[in-house]
Coordinates of C-alpha atoms in Angstrom, one line a residue:
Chain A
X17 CA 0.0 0.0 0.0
X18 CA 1.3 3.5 -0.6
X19 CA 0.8 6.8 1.3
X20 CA -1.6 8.1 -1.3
X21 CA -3.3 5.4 -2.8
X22 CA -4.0 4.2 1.0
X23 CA -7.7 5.5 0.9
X24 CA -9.1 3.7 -2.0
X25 CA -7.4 0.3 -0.2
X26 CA -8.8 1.0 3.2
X27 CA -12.9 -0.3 2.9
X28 CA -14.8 -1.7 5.5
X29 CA -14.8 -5.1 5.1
X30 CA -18.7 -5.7 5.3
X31 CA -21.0 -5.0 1.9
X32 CA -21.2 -2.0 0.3
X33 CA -17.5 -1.4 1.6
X34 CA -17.6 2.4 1.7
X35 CA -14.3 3.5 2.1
X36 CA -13.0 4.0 6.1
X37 CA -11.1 6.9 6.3
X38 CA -10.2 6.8 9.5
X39 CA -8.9 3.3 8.8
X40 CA -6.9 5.1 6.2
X41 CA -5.5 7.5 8.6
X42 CA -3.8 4.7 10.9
X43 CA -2.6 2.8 7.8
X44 CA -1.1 6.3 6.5
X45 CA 0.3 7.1 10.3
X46 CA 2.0 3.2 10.0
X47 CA 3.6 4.3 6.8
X48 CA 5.1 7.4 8.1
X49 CA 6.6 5.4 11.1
X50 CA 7.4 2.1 9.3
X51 CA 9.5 4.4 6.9
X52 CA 11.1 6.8 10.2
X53 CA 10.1 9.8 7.9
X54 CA 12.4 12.7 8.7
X55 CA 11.5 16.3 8.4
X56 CA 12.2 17.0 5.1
X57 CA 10.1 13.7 3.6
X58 CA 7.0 15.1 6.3
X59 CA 7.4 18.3 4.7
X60 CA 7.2 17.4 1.1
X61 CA 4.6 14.7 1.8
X62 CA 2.1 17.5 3.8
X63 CA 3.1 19.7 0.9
X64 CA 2.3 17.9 -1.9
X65 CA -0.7 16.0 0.1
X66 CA -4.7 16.0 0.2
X67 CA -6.8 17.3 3.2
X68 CA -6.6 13.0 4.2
X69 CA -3.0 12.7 3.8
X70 CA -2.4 16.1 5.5
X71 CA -3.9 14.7 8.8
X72 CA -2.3 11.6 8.5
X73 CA 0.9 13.9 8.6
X74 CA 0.1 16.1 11.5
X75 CA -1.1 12.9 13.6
X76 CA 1.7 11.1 13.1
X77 CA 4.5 14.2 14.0
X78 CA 5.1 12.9 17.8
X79 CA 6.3 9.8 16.8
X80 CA 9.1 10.4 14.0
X81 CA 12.5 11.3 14.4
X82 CA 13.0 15.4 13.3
X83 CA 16.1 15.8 14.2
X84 CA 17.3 17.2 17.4
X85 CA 15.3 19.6 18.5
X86 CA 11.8 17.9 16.7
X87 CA 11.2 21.0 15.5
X88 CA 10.8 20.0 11.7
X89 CA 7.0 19.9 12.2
X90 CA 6.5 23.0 13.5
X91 CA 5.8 24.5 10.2
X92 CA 3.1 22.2 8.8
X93 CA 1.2 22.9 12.0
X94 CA 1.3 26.4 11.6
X95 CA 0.2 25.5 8.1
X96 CA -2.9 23.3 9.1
X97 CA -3.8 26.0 12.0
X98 CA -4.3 29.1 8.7
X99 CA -6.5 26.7 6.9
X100 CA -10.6 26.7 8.2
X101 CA -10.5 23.0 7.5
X102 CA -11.7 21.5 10.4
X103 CA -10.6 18.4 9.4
X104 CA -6.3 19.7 9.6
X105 CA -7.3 22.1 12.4
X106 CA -8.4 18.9 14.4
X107 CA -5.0 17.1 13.8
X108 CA -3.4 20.2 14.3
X109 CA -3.7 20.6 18.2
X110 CA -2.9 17.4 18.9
X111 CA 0.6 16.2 21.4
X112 CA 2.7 18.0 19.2
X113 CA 1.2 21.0 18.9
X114 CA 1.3 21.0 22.9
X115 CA 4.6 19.9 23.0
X116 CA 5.9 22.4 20.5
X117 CA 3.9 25.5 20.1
X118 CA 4.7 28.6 22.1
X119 CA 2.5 30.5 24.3
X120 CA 0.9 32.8 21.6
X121 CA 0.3 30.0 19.1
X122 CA -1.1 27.6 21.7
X123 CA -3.4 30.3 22.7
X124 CA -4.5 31.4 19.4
X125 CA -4.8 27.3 18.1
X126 CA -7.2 27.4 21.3
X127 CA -9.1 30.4 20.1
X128 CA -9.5 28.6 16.4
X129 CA -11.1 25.9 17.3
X130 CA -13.7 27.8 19.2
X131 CA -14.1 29.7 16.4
X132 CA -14.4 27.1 13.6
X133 CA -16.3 24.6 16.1
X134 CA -13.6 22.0 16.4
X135 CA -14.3 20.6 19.8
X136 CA -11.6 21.1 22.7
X137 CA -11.5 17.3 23.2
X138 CA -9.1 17.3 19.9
X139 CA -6.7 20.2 21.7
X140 CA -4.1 17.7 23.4
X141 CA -2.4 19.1 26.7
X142 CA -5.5 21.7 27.2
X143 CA -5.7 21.5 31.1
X144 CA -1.7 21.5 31.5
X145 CA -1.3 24.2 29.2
X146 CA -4.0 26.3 30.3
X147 CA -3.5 26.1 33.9
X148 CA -3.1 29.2 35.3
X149 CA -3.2 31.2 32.1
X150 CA -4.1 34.7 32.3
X151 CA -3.8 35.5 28.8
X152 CA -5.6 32.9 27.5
X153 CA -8.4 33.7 30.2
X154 CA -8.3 37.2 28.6
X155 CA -8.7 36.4 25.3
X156 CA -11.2 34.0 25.9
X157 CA -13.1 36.7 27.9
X158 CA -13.2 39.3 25.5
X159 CA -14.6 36.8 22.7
X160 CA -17.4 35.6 25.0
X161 CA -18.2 39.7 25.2
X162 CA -17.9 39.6 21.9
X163 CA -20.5 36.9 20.8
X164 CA -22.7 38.4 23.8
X165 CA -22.7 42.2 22.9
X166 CA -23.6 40.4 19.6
X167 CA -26.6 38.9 20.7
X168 CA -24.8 35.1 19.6
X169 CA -24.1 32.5 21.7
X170 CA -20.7 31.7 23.4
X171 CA -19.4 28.2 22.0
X172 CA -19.9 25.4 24.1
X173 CA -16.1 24.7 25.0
X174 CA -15.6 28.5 26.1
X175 CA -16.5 28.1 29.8
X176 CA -14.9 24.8 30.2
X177 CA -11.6 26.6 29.0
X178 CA -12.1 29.6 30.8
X179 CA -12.5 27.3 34.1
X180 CA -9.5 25.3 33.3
X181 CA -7.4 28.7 33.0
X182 CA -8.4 29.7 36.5
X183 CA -6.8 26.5 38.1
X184 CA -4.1 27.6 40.2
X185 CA -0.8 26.2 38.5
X186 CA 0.0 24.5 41.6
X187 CA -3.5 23.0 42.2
X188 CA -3.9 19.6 42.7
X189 CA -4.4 17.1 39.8
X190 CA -7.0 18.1 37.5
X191 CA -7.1 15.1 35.4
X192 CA -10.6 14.7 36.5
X193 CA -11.3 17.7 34.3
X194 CA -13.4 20.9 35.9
X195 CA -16.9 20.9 36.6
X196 CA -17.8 22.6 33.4
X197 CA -18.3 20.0 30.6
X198 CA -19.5 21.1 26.9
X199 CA -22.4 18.9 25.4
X200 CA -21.0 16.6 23.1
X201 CA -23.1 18.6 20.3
X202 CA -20.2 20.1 19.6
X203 CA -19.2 17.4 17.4
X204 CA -16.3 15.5 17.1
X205 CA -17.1 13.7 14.1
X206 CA -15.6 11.0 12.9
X207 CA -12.5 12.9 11.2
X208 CA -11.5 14.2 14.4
X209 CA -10.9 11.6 16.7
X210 CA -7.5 10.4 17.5
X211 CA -5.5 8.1 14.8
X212 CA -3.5 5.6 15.1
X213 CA 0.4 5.2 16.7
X214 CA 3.2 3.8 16.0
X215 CA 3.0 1.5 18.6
X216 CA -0.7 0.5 17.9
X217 CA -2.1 -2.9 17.0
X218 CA -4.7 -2.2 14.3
X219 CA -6.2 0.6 12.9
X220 CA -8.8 1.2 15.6
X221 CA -6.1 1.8 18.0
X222 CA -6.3 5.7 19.9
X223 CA -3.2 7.0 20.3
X224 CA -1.2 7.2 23.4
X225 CA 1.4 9.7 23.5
X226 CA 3.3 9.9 27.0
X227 CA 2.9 11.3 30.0
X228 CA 3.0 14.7 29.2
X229 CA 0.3 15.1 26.6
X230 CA -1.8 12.3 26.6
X231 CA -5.1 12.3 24.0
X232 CA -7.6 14.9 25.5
X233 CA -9.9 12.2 25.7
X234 CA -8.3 11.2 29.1
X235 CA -8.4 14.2 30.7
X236 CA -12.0 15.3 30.1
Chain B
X15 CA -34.5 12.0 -7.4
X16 CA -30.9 11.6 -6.4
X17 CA -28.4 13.3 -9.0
X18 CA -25.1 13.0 -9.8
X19 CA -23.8 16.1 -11.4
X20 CA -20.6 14.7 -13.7
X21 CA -18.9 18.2 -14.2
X22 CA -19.4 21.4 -12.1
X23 CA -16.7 24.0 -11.3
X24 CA -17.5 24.5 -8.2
X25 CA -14.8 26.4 -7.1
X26 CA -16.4 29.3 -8.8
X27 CA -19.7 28.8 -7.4
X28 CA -20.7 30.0 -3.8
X29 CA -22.5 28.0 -0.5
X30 CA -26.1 29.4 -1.5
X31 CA -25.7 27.1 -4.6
X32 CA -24.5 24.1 -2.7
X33 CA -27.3 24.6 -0.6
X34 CA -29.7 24.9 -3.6
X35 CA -28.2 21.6 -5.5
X36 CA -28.4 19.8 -2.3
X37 CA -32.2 20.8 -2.2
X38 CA -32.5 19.7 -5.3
X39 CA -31.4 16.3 -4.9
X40 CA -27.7 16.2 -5.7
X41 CA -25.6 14.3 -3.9
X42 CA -22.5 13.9 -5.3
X43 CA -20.5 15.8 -8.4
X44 CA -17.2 15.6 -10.0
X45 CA -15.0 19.1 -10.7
X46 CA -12.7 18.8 -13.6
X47 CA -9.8 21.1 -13.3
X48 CA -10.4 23.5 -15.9
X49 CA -9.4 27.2 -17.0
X50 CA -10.3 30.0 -14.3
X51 CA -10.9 32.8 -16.9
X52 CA -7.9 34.7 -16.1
X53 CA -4.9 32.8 -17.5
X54 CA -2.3 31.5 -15.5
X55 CA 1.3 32.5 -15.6
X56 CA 2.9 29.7 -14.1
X57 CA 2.6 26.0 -13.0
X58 CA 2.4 27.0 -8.9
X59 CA -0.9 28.5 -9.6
X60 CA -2.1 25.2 -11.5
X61 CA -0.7 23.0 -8.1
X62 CA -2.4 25.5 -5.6
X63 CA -5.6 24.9 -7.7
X64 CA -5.1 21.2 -7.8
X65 CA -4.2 20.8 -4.0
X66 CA -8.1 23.0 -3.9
X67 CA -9.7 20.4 -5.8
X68 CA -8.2 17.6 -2.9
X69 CA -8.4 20.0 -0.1
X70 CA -10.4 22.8 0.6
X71 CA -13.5 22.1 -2.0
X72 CA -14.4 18.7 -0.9
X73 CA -14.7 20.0 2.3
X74 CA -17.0 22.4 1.5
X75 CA -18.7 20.6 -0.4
X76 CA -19.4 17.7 2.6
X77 CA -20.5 20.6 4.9
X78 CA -23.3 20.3 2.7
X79 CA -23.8 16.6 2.1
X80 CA -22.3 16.5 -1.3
X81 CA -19.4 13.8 -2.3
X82 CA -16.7 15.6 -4.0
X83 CA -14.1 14.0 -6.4
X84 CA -12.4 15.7 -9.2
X85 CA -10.5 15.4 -12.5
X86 CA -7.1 16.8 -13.2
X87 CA -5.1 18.1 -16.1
X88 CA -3.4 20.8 -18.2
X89 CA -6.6 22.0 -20.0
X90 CA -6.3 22.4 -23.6
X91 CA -6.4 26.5 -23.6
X92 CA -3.4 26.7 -21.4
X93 CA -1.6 23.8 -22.9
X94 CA -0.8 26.6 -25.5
X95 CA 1.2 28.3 -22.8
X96 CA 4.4 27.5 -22.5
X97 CA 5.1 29.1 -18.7
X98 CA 1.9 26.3 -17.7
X99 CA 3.3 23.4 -20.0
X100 CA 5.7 22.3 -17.6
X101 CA 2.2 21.4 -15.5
X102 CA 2.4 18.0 -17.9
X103 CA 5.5 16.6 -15.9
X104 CA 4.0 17.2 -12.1
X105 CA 0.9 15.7 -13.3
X106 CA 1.9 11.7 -12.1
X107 CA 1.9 13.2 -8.4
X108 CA -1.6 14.7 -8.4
X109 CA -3.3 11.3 -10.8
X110 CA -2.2 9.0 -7.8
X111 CA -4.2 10.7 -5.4
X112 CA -7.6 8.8 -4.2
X113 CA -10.3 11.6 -5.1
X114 CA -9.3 11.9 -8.6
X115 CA -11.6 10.0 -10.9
X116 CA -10.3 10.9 -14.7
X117 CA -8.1 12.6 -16.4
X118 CA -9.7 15.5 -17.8
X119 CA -10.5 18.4 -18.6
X120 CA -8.3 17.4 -22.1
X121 CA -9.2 17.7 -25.6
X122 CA -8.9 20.8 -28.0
X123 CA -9.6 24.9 -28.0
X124 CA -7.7 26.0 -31.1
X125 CA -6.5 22.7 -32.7
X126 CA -2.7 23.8 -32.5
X127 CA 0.3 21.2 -32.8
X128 CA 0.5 22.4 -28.5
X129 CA -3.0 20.9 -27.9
X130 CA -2.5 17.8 -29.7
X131 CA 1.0 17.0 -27.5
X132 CA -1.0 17.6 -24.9
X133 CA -3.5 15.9 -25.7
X134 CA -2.1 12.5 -26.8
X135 CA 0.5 13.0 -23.7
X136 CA -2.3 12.8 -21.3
X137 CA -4.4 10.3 -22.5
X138 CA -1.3 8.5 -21.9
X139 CA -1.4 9.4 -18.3
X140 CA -4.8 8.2 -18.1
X141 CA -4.0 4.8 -19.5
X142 CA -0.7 4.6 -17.3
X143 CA -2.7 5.7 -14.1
X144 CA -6.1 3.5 -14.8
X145 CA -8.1 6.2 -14.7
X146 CA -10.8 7.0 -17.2
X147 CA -11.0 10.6 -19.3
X148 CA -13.0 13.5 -19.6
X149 CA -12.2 15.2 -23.4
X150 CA -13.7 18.6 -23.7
X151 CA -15.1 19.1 -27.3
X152 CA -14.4 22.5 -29.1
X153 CA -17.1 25.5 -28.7
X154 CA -15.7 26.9 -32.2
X155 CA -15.7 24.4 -35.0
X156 CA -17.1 21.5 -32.9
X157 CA -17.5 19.0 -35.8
X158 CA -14.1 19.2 -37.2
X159 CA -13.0 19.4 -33.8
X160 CA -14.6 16.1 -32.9
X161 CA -13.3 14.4 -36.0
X162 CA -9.5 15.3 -34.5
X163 CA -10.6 14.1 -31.0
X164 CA -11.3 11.0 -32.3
X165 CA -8.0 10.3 -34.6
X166 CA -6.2 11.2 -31.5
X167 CA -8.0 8.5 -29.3
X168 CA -8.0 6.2 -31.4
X169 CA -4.2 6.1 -31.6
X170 CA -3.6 5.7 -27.8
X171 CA -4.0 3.0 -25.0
X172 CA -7.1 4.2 -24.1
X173 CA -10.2 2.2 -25.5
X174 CA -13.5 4.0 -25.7
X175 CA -15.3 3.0 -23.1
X176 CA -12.9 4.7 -20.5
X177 CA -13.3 8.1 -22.2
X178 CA -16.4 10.8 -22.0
X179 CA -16.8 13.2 -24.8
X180 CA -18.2 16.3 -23.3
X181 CA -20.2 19.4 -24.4
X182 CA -21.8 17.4 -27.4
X183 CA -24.9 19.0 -29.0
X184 CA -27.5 17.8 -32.0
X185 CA -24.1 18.2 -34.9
X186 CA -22.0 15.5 -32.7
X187 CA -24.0 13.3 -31.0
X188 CA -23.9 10.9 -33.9
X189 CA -20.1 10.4 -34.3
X190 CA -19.9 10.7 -30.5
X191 CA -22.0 7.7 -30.1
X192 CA -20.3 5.7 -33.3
X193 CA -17.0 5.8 -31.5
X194 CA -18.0 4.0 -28.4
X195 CA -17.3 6.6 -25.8
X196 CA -20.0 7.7 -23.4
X197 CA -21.6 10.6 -24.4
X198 CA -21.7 14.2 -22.2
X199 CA -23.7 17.2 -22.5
X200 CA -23.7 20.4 -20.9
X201 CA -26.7 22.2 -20.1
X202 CA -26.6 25.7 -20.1
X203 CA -29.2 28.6 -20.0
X204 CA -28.2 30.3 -23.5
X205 CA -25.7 28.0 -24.8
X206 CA -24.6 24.5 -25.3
X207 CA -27.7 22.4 -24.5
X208 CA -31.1 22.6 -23.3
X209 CA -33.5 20.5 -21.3
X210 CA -35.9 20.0 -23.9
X211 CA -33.2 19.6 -26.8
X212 CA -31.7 17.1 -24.7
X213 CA -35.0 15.2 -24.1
X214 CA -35.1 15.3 -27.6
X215 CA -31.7 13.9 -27.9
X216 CA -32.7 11.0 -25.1
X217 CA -35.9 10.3 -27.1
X218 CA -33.8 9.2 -30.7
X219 CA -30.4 8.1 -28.6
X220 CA -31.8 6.6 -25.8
X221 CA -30.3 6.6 -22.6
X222 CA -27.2 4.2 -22.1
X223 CA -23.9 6.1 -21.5
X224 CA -25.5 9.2 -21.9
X225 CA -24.5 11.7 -19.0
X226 CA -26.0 15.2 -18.5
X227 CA -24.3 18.1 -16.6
X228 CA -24.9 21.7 -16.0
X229 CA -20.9 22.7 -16.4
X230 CA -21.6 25.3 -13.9
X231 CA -18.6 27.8 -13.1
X232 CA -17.7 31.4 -13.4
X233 CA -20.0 32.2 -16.2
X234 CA -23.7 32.1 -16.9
X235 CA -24.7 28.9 -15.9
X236 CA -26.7 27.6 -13.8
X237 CA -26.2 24.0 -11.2
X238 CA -29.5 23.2 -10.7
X239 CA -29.8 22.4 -14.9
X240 CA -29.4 18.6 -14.0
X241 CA -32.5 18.6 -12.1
X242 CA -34.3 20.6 -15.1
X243 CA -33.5 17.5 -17.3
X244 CA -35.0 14.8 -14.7
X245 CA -37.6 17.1 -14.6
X246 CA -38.4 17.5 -18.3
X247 CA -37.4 13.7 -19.2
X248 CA -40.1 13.1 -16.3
X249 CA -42.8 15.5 -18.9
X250 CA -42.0 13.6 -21.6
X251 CA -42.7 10.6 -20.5
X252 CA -40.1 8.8 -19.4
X253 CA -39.9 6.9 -16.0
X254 CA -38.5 7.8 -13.0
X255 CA -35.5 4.3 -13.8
X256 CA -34.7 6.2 -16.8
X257 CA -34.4 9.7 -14.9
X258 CA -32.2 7.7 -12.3
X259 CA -30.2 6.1 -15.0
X260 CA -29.0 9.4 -16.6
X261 CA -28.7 11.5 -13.7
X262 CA -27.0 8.8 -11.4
X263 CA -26.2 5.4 -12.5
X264 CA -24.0 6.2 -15.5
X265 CA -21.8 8.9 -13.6
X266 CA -21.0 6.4 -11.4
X267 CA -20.6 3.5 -13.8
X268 CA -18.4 6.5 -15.8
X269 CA -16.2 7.4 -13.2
X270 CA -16.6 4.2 -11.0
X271 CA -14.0 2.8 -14.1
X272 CA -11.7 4.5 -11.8
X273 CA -12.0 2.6 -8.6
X274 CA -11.7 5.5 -6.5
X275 CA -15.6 6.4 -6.2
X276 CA -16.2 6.9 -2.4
X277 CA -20.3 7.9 -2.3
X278 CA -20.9 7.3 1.7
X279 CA -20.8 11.0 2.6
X280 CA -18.7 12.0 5.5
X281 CA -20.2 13.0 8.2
X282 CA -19.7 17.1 8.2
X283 CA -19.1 16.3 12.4
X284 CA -18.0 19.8 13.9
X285 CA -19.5 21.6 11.3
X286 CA -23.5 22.1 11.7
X287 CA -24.5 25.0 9.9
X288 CA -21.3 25.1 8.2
X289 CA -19.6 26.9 10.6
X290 CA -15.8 27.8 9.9
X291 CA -17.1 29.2 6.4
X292 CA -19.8 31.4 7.9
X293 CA -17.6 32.4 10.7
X294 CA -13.9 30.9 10.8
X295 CA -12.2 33.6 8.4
X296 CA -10.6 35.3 11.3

């Protein structure tokens, strides 16, 4: 199977076998670290990749070998985070995107998926990196204004934030995630949830990336 | 009635009409890569276009319930460029990717010794990549344009049955049909075809490999022609198998060929009320 033809391969095994894109995604992400792509072979595959092969890219950035620093990535998610695809701006914020980001592009990655409706569950690190951030708290203030003095409605995800910014960052654990939960009508989808690693037995596999910045999915 | 519309430039066309087409009972289209009006000046404006067609347009187009694959190529009026020719060798990249269902749009403009190399060169690709064709047919001096089309097919590895001729009218429709290809017409609100010529067409050609699009893009055109031709084939009599056959069963028969047809539309998930187009530009 190659990287791009990997869709068209990837059915579901039961009749009418409609393509499984998400199946796709881990065989793509298995590619990428069967092959130990580097930074230049991520770069030119994102770059000269569809929306599908895009993600695969992104998901699969904590676990290849970029050079020292790991920094090789960096780029592509800045890429995916300009697009209003939701389907790159969910892949986008996931553990290496917490990992690697600074401060303001965290914060504004955060902002993006409010605005665009990409649910917080996809934003990987969210309660360690928004413990105790005033800025973040700020800007998240001054959009709920916003949407209010407009007569809209604040997104879903915006309190749950806001409340994880106002932990103390040398509160206790918060693993158990803050009081304030967003309806799951925010919507996931299927496109967004995580792929597959490295170390993963099939397809179905959800990723598990280390202590630090483990799927959102386990801390909500 | 559930349409498939086999060639629509929807890159030109805005959310109002995807909501419209939807309403109307499409559910799935194909965009050939085509000419955008203003020319191109070089091939990194083809690629950005061409990364659209696998990117950003599908996704648009699933916010809205729509399966959206595409064709690529160097069309035949640019072809005569020779800042876009070098498009031709970057091609292999972009005809390995799993939402591109044909070749196309190729064929001729002008008839110049640039448009048959380009031509001939991608039909090749086509044959080399198992994908089927879409061949554009002249506007100016159709029939003698058609005549060419043909001598070029039949000297390449592509046999008939993988290749659409497209914009035929009443003057072609004859030697379209005596080469084996499937047949394609465009319905347009001044131009081209009409509903009720092509129901005229349908009545003396029948129906089998005929496909009917409204070649919608940047001009005056209009997407929702498809579901004027179900319409008035359903007027004149014919049944609602035969309306289904035209407007959905032989696009994907056409473009199935290609074994990259995905019809099971995505869920749109995060994006009720398509959300990051109303509201994401920040």
């Amino acid at each position: 199977m190659r990287f791009a033809s990997a869709g068209r391969h990837c059915v579901r095994g039961e009749p009418p076998h409609h393509a499984d894109p998400e199946a796709a995604e881990a065989a793509r992400v298995l590619i990428l670290c069967a092959a130990r792509a580097d930074g230049p072979t991520v770069t030119r595959l994102y770059e000269h990749g569809t929306a599908a092969e895009r993600r695969a890219v992104l998901s699969a950035l904590p676990q290849l070998p970029l050079g020292t620093d790991g920094r090789a990535g960096v780029p592509l998610i800045e890429d995916a985070l300009r697009t209003n695809d939701t389907r790159l701006v969910a892949a986008a914020v996931g553990p290496y995107a917490a990992r690697h980001l600074d401060a303001h592009a965290w914060r504004h990655a955060v902002l993006k998926c409010l605005f665009t409706g990409v649910s917080v569950d996809a934003v990987a690190g969210l309660a360690e990196r928004s413990r105790g951030d005033a800025e973040l708290a700020r800007m998240l203030g001054d959009y709920a204004r916003e949407r209010t003095s407009a007569g809209r409605p604040v997104p879903d995800d915006l309190p749950r934030v806001l409340a994880l910014t106002q932990m103390s960052p040398l509160s206790a654990d918060v693993s158990a995630g803050p009081s304030v939960r967003s309806p799951s009508s925010s919507a996931t989808g299927p496109s967004v949830r995580p792929s597959a690693s490295c170390s993963s037995t099939g397809p179905s596999a959800s990723s598990s990336t280390g202590p630090s910045f483990g799927p959102s999915s386990e801390e909500a | 009635m559930r349409i498939f519309d086999p060639h629509i430039h929807m890159t030109s066309r805005t959310t109002d009409d995807y909501e419209a087409m939807y309403a109307a009972g499409v559910r799935a289209l194909v965009e050939p890569a085509f000419w955008l009006g203003q020319p191109r000046t070089s091939p990194a404006s083809f690629f950005d276009y061409f990364d659209s067609l696998l990117g950003w347009e599908p996704f648009r187009a699933a916010q809205h319930g729509i399966a959206h694959h595409c064709t690529i190529a160097l069309n035949p009026k640019e072809a005569n460029d020779p800042r876009c020719t070098p498009v031709l060798d970057a091609l292999p990249r972009y005809l390995v990717k799993d939402s591109v269902v044909a070749v196309g749009e190729i064929g001729y403009d002008s008839m110049t010794p640039a448009e048959d190399h380009a031509l001939a060169a991608q039909l090749q690709l086509a044959a080399d990549h198992g994908l089927p064709a879409l061949v554009h047919t002249p506007h100016r001096d159709k029939a003698a344009g058609l005549k060419r089309t043909l001598d070029v097919l039949r000297e390449s590895d592509l046999p008939p049955d993988r290749v659409v001729l497209d914009h035929l009218n009443e003057t072609t429709v004859g030697d379209a049909t005596d080469s084996g290809c499937w047949l394609g017409f465009s319905i347009y609100p001044d131009t081209k075809m009409d509903p009720e010529r092509m129901v005229r067409i349908l009545r003396v050609h029948g129906t089998e490999r005929v496909l009917v699009n409204s070649a919608a893009d940047w001009g005056r055109s209009d997407p929702l022609k498809t579901r004027h031709v179900g319409e008035a084939m359903l007027a004149a009599g014919f049944s609602d198998d035969e309306v289904d056959q035209v407007l959905w069963r032989n696009p994907v028969a056409f473009y199935g060929q290609s074994g990259r047809l995905t019809l099971d539309i995505a869920d749109p998930g995060a994006l009720h009320e398509g959300n990051s187009i109303l509201r994401g530009g920040e």
